[in-house]
Protein backbone atom coordinates (compact mmCIF):
# COMPACT_ATOMS: atom_id res chain seq x y z
CA UNK A 1 -4.56 5.00 -24.36
CA UNK A 2 -8.02 3.42 -24.48
CA UNK A 3 -10.10 3.82 -21.32
CA UNK A 4 -12.51 1.32 -19.81
CA UNK A 5 -15.43 3.03 -21.55
CA UNK A 6 -13.74 2.75 -24.96
CA UNK A 7 -12.77 6.42 -25.24
CA UNK A 8 -9.23 7.61 -25.84
CA UNK A 9 -7.39 9.66 -23.23
CA UNK A 10 -3.91 11.18 -23.02
CA UNK A 11 -1.19 9.04 -21.41
CA UNK A 12 -0.53 9.01 -17.65
CA UNK A 13 1.84 11.97 -17.75
CA UNK A 14 4.39 13.26 -20.24
CA UNK A 15 6.48 10.49 -21.79
CA UNK A 16 4.28 7.72 -20.42
CA UNK A 17 4.37 4.34 -22.15
CA UNK A 18 1.92 2.67 -19.79
CA UNK A 19 -0.55 0.06 -20.95
CA UNK A 20 -4.22 0.52 -20.10
CA UNK A 21 -5.75 -1.80 -17.54
CA UNK A 22 -7.68 -4.71 -19.04
CA UNK A 23 -11.33 -4.28 -17.91
CA UNK A 24 -11.37 -8.00 -17.03
CA UNK A 25 -8.74 -7.33 -14.35
CA UNK A 26 -10.70 -4.59 -12.59
CA UNK A 27 -11.29 -5.31 -8.89
CA UNK A 28 -14.98 -4.90 -8.10
CA UNK A 29 -16.87 -4.91 -4.83
CA UNK A 30 -14.00 -4.34 -2.40
CA UNK A 31 -12.56 -1.09 -1.12
CA UNK A 32 -9.00 -1.02 -2.50
CA UNK A 33 -6.13 0.95 -0.94
CA UNK A 34 -2.53 1.29 -2.15
CA UNK A 35 0.08 2.22 0.47
CA UNK A 36 3.16 4.09 -0.75
CA UNK A 37 6.14 5.84 0.81
CA UNK A 38 9.91 6.10 0.91
CA UNK A 39 11.78 2.83 1.32
CA UNK A 40 12.16 1.87 4.98
CA UNK A 41 9.55 4.30 6.23
CA UNK A 42 7.29 1.59 7.68
CA UNK A 43 4.80 0.85 4.89
CA UNK A 44 4.62 -2.87 5.69
CA UNK A 45 4.15 -2.22 9.40
CA UNK A 46 1.45 0.34 8.60
CA UNK A 47 -0.25 -1.96 6.06
CA UNK A 48 -0.25 -5.02 8.34
CA UNK A 49 -1.58 -3.18 11.37
CA UNK A 50 -4.18 -1.45 9.20
CA UNK A 51 -5.24 -4.84 7.81
CA UNK A 52 -5.54 -6.14 11.36
CA UNK A 53 -7.62 -3.10 12.33
CA UNK A 54 -9.98 -3.59 9.38
CA UNK A 55 -10.37 -7.24 10.42
CA UNK A 56 -11.17 -6.14 13.99
CA UNK A 57 -14.02 -4.09 12.52
CA UNK A 58 -15.41 -7.32 11.04
CA UNK A 59 -14.26 -6.87 7.46
CA UNK A 60 -12.78 -9.55 5.21
CA UNK A 61 -9.29 -8.33 4.33
CA UNK A 62 -6.71 -9.26 1.71
CA UNK A 63 -3.20 -7.79 1.88
CA UNK A 64 -0.98 -7.98 -1.21
CA UNK A 65 2.73 -7.37 -0.74
CA UNK A 66 4.33 -5.86 -3.86
CA UNK A 67 8.03 -6.08 -3.06
CA UNK A 68 10.63 -8.63 -4.27
CA UNK A 69 11.83 -9.14 -0.68
CA UNK A 70 8.30 -10.38 0.16
CA UNK A 71 8.24 -9.24 3.79
CA UNK A 72 4.97 -7.32 3.74
CA UNK A 73 2.85 -9.89 5.56
CA UNK A 74 5.17 -11.84 7.86
CA UNK A 75 3.87 -10.08 10.98
CA UNK A 76 0.43 -11.41 10.03
CA UNK A 77 1.43 -14.94 9.00
CA UNK A 78 4.51 -15.40 11.25
CA UNK A 79 6.51 -16.66 8.25
CA UNK A 80 8.08 -15.61 4.95
CA UNK A 81 5.65 -16.81 2.31
CA UNK A 82 6.44 -17.96 -1.22
CA UNK A 83 5.68 -15.34 -3.83
CA UNK A 84 3.24 -15.56 -6.70
CA UNK A 85 6.15 -15.37 -9.12
CA UNK A 86 7.94 -18.21 -7.29
CA UNK A 87 4.97 -20.56 -7.46
CA UNK A 88 4.16 -19.64 -11.07
CA UNK A 89 7.73 -20.39 -12.04
CA UNK A 90 7.45 -23.84 -10.44
CA UNK A 91 4.58 -24.74 -12.80
CA UNK A 92 6.20 -23.07 -15.83
CA UNK A 93 3.63 -20.24 -15.55
CA UNK A 94 0.66 -22.55 -16.11
CA UNK A 95 -1.52 -20.82 -13.52
CA UNK A 96 -4.31 -23.37 -13.91
CA UNK A 97 -2.11 -25.89 -12.11
CA UNK A 98 -1.94 -23.83 -8.92
CA UNK A 99 -4.11 -24.31 -5.86
CA UNK A 100 -5.17 -21.39 -3.67
CA UNK A 101 -3.11 -22.71 -0.76
CA UNK A 102 0.02 -22.51 -2.94
CA UNK A 103 0.08 -18.70 -2.85
CA UNK A 104 -2.49 -17.41 -0.33
CA UNK A 105 -2.12 -17.83 3.43
CA UNK A 106 -4.35 -16.88 6.33
CA UNK A 107 -2.84 -14.53 8.87
CA UNK A 108 -3.81 -12.82 12.11
CA UNK A 109 -7.56 -12.59 12.73
CA UNK A 110 -8.39 -14.05 9.33
CA UNK A 111 -6.49 -11.56 7.18
CA UNK A 112 -5.66 -13.27 3.88
CA UNK A 113 -2.11 -12.65 2.67
CA UNK A 114 -0.43 -12.79 -0.74
CA UNK A 115 3.14 -11.85 -1.64
CA UNK A 116 3.37 -10.89 -5.31
CA UNK A 117 7.16 -10.85 -5.30
CA UNK A 118 9.06 -9.44 -8.24
CA UNK A 119 11.30 -10.24 -11.19
CA UNK A 120 15.01 -10.94 -10.64
CA UNK A 121 17.10 -7.81 -10.05
CA UNK A 122 17.60 -5.80 -13.21
CA UNK A 123 15.04 -7.74 -15.25
CA UNK A 124 11.33 -7.52 -15.87
CA UNK A 125 8.83 -5.07 -14.42
CA UNK A 126 7.01 -4.81 -11.10
CA UNK A 127 3.86 -3.85 -12.95
CA UNK A 128 3.78 -7.21 -14.73
CA UNK A 129 4.02 -8.98 -11.37
CA UNK A 130 1.11 -7.00 -9.92
CA UNK A 131 -0.96 -7.73 -13.01
CA UNK A 132 -0.27 -11.46 -12.86
CA UNK A 133 -1.18 -11.53 -9.17
CA UNK A 134 -4.54 -9.84 -9.70
CA UNK A 135 -5.31 -12.17 -12.64
CA UNK A 136 -4.53 -15.20 -10.49
CA UNK A 137 -6.74 -13.94 -7.66
CA UNK A 138 -9.62 -13.34 -10.05
CA UNK A 139 -9.11 -16.71 -11.74
CA UNK A 140 -9.63 -18.41 -8.38
CA UNK A 141 -12.54 -16.06 -7.47
CA UNK A 142 -10.66 -14.86 -4.39
CA UNK A 143 -11.71 -11.21 -4.70
CA UNK A 144 -15.44 -11.91 -4.69
CA UNK A 145 -15.72 -12.40 -0.92
CA UNK A 146 -13.30 -9.62 0.07
CA UNK A 147 -14.29 -6.31 1.65
CA UNK A 148 -10.89 -4.60 1.75
CA UNK A 149 -7.78 -5.05 -0.41
CA UNK A 150 -4.52 -3.40 0.65
CA UNK A 151 -1.58 -3.17 -1.75
CA UNK A 152 1.70 -2.63 0.12
CA UNK A 153 3.99 -1.16 -2.55
CA UNK A 154 7.79 -1.06 -2.53
CA UNK A 155 9.82 2.11 -2.00
CA UNK A 156 9.94 5.17 -4.18
CA UNK A 157 7.92 5.43 -7.40
CA UNK A 158 10.53 5.60 -10.15
CA UNK A 159 8.74 3.83 -13.01
CA UNK A 160 5.27 2.93 -14.18
CA UNK A 161 5.64 -0.62 -12.89
CA UNK A 162 5.80 0.56 -9.29
CA UNK A 163 2.67 2.65 -9.93
CA UNK A 164 0.69 -0.31 -11.32
CA UNK A 165 -1.34 -0.88 -8.11
CA UNK A 166 -2.77 2.62 -8.60
CA UNK A 167 -4.67 1.25 -11.61
CA UNK A 168 -6.59 -1.02 -9.21
CA UNK A 169 -6.89 1.22 -6.12
CA UNK A 170 -9.74 3.46 -5.05
CA UNK A 171 -7.49 5.46 -2.73
CA UNK A 172 -3.74 5.89 -2.30
CA UNK A 173 -2.19 6.47 1.11
CA UNK A 174 1.31 7.89 1.57
CA UNK A 175 3.40 7.01 4.64
CA UNK A 176 6.00 9.63 5.61
CA UNK A 177 8.17 10.69 8.52
CA UNK A 178 8.69 14.28 9.62
CA UNK A 179 11.92 14.63 7.61
CA UNK A 180 13.18 15.94 4.29
CA UNK A 181 13.81 12.62 2.51
CA UNK A 182 10.42 11.02 3.12
CA UNK A 183 8.53 14.25 2.39
CA UNK A 184 10.54 14.65 -0.83
CA UNK A 185 9.55 11.07 -1.78
CA UNK A 186 5.92 11.80 -0.84
CA UNK A 187 5.92 14.75 -3.23
CA UNK A 188 6.95 12.48 -6.13
CA UNK A 189 4.41 9.84 -5.12
CA UNK A 190 1.64 12.46 -5.17
CA UNK A 191 2.70 13.33 -8.73
CA UNK A 192 2.42 9.63 -9.68
CA UNK A 193 -1.03 9.39 -8.12
CA UNK A 194 -2.17 12.49 -10.01
CA UNK A 195 -0.89 10.97 -13.27
CA UNK A 196 -2.81 7.73 -12.75
CA UNK A 197 -5.92 9.62 -11.62
CA UNK A 198 -6.22 11.03 -15.16
CA UNK A 199 -7.23 7.64 -16.51
CA UNK A 200 -8.21 5.54 -13.48
CA UNK A 201 -10.44 5.85 -10.43
CA UNK A 202 -7.66 6.23 -7.87
CA UNK A 203 -7.77 9.26 -5.58
CA UNK A 204 -5.35 10.57 -2.98
CA UNK A 205 -6.61 9.85 0.55
CA UNK A 206 -3.83 11.58 2.51
CA UNK A 207 -0.66 11.01 4.49
CA UNK A 208 0.04 8.82 7.52
CA UNK A 209 2.78 10.31 9.70
CA UNK A 210 4.98 7.47 10.94
CA UNK A 211 8.08 7.11 13.14
CA UNK A 212 7.84 10.78 14.13
CA UNK A 213 7.58 12.53 17.47
CA UNK A 214 6.23 15.65 15.76
CA UNK A 215 4.35 16.32 12.52
CA UNK A 216 5.09 20.01 11.97
CA UNK A 217 7.00 19.62 8.67
CA UNK A 218 4.52 17.05 7.32
CA UNK A 219 1.60 19.31 8.24
CA UNK A 220 3.25 22.40 6.75
CA UNK A 221 3.96 20.60 3.49
CA UNK A 222 0.49 19.01 3.40
CA UNK A 223 -1.15 22.40 3.86
CA UNK A 224 0.99 23.87 1.09
CA UNK A 225 0.05 21.29 -1.56
CA UNK A 226 -3.50 20.46 -0.47
CA UNK A 227 -3.12 17.20 1.44
CA UNK A 228 -4.45 15.98 4.78
CA UNK A 229 -2.90 13.98 7.60
CA UNK A 230 -4.94 10.86 8.29
CA UNK A 231 -3.08 9.51 11.34
CA UNK A 232 0.08 9.89 13.42
CA UNK A 233 2.22 7.06 14.82
CA UNK A 234 5.15 8.01 17.02
CA UNK A 235 8.56 6.33 16.83
CA UNK A 236 7.73 3.66 19.40
CA UNK A 237 10.09 0.90 20.51
CA UNK A 238 7.03 -1.36 20.79
CA UNK A 239 6.48 -1.06 17.04
CA UNK A 240 10.11 -1.99 16.37
CA UNK A 241 9.81 -4.96 18.74
CA UNK A 242 6.59 -6.12 17.09
CA UNK A 243 8.52 -6.64 13.85
CA UNK A 244 11.16 -8.65 15.72
CA UNK A 245 8.43 -10.72 17.38
CA UNK A 246 6.77 -11.23 13.97
CA UNK A 247 3.42 -9.95 15.15
CA UNK A 248 1.07 -7.00 14.86
CA UNK A 249 0.58 -4.36 17.53
CA UNK A 250 -2.72 -6.03 18.38
CA UNK A 251 -0.76 -9.04 19.68
CA UNK A 252 1.74 -7.08 21.79
CA UNK A 253 1.46 -6.78 25.55
CA UNK A 254 -0.67 -3.88 26.71
CA UNK A 255 1.03 -0.60 27.57
CA UNK A 256 -0.19 2.99 27.30
CA UNK A 257 1.80 3.55 24.09
CA UNK A 258 0.66 0.30 22.48
CA UNK A 259 -2.99 0.88 23.39
CA UNK A 260 -2.81 4.42 21.97
CA UNK A 261 -1.26 3.17 18.71
CA UNK A 262 -3.90 0.44 18.37
CA UNK A 263 -6.65 3.02 18.84
CA UNK A 264 -5.06 5.20 16.15
CA UNK A 265 -5.04 2.26 13.72
CA UNK A 266 -8.68 1.49 14.52
CA UNK A 267 -9.61 5.14 13.95
CA UNK A 268 -7.70 5.13 10.66
CA UNK A 269 -9.52 1.99 9.52
CA UNK A 270 -12.90 3.50 10.44
CA UNK A 271 -12.07 6.74 8.60
CA UNK A 272 -11.03 4.91 5.44
CA UNK A 273 -13.99 2.52 5.53
CA UNK A 274 -16.47 5.38 5.98
CA UNK A 275 -14.86 7.22 3.07
CA UNK A 276 -12.67 10.28 2.74
CA UNK A 277 -13.13 13.19 0.39
CA UNK A 278 -10.67 12.80 -2.51
CA UNK A 279 -7.85 15.32 -2.59
CA UNK A 280 -6.52 17.26 -5.56
CA UNK A 281 -3.06 18.00 -4.22
CA UNK A 282 -0.55 19.94 -6.34
CA UNK A 283 3.00 18.59 -5.84
CA UNK A 284 5.94 20.96 -5.90
CA UNK A 285 8.81 21.04 -8.35
CA UNK A 286 12.00 19.50 -6.94
CA UNK A 287 13.71 22.88 -6.62
CA UNK A 288 10.69 24.37 -4.85
CA UNK A 289 10.40 21.61 -2.28
CA UNK A 290 14.13 21.86 -1.59
CA UNK A 291 13.65 25.53 -0.76
CA UNK A 292 10.42 24.91 1.17
CA UNK A 293 11.73 22.31 3.61
CA UNK A 294 14.41 22.49 6.25
CA UNK A 295 14.46 26.13 7.26
CA UNK A 296 13.40 27.69 10.54
């Protein structure tokens, strides 16, 4: 693999067949975060509320949904948006025929929203979709006036395509609940981040505990592999209702729980904007994590 400086480096992990990022597609100027986690753990809710929090701090924010079901940004825009792949297909992939308003939509408090979409089931690669989206954004000069870019990435990392946003990100954030399945997925995601960090600038920022009354198992695992917990969001009915109402927590009626969650998102945004020390976590082998978790 050829790096951005022209030197040759080993692939992103054993057996990797990944293609190096084209230097022309590098995102410059903005702070870029990629949000990962087990499917259904609340990545889109976390990403959208974090985008809203960044915007509340006065930053210009772009959220990119990287899931074929394209539901990352609907709490910001109040609608299901067409995907980049959908609109490219309509013009036979002649991107020069597209207008910005065909694929980018303004959401809550000025957050700009894009849904990358994905190839039809069983065909293509999610990494190609991410690459085409970034190229389109750069072609229209849409990254030049952006302070923060958040990639909201689908489910578990099972192939290099799902890890493609890590080529663009400065920091990766993992969302996990205080249970075996999401911590097991987090362990594999950390391994993917470490693989990409060999050849790209991405670093592990830490874990966001979500939908959990307690964080004891997350904290125990994080301590064991060298991670940190960045924030904690309890399993609140208000968060569930915000999805049904198609809005962020910042638009929900005030209550002690909602106010506390908003403050936690604002604190998370401040922490990430100010910068976190990169982590060098060491994920466990599958057998080891099975033995580590679930015993009292």
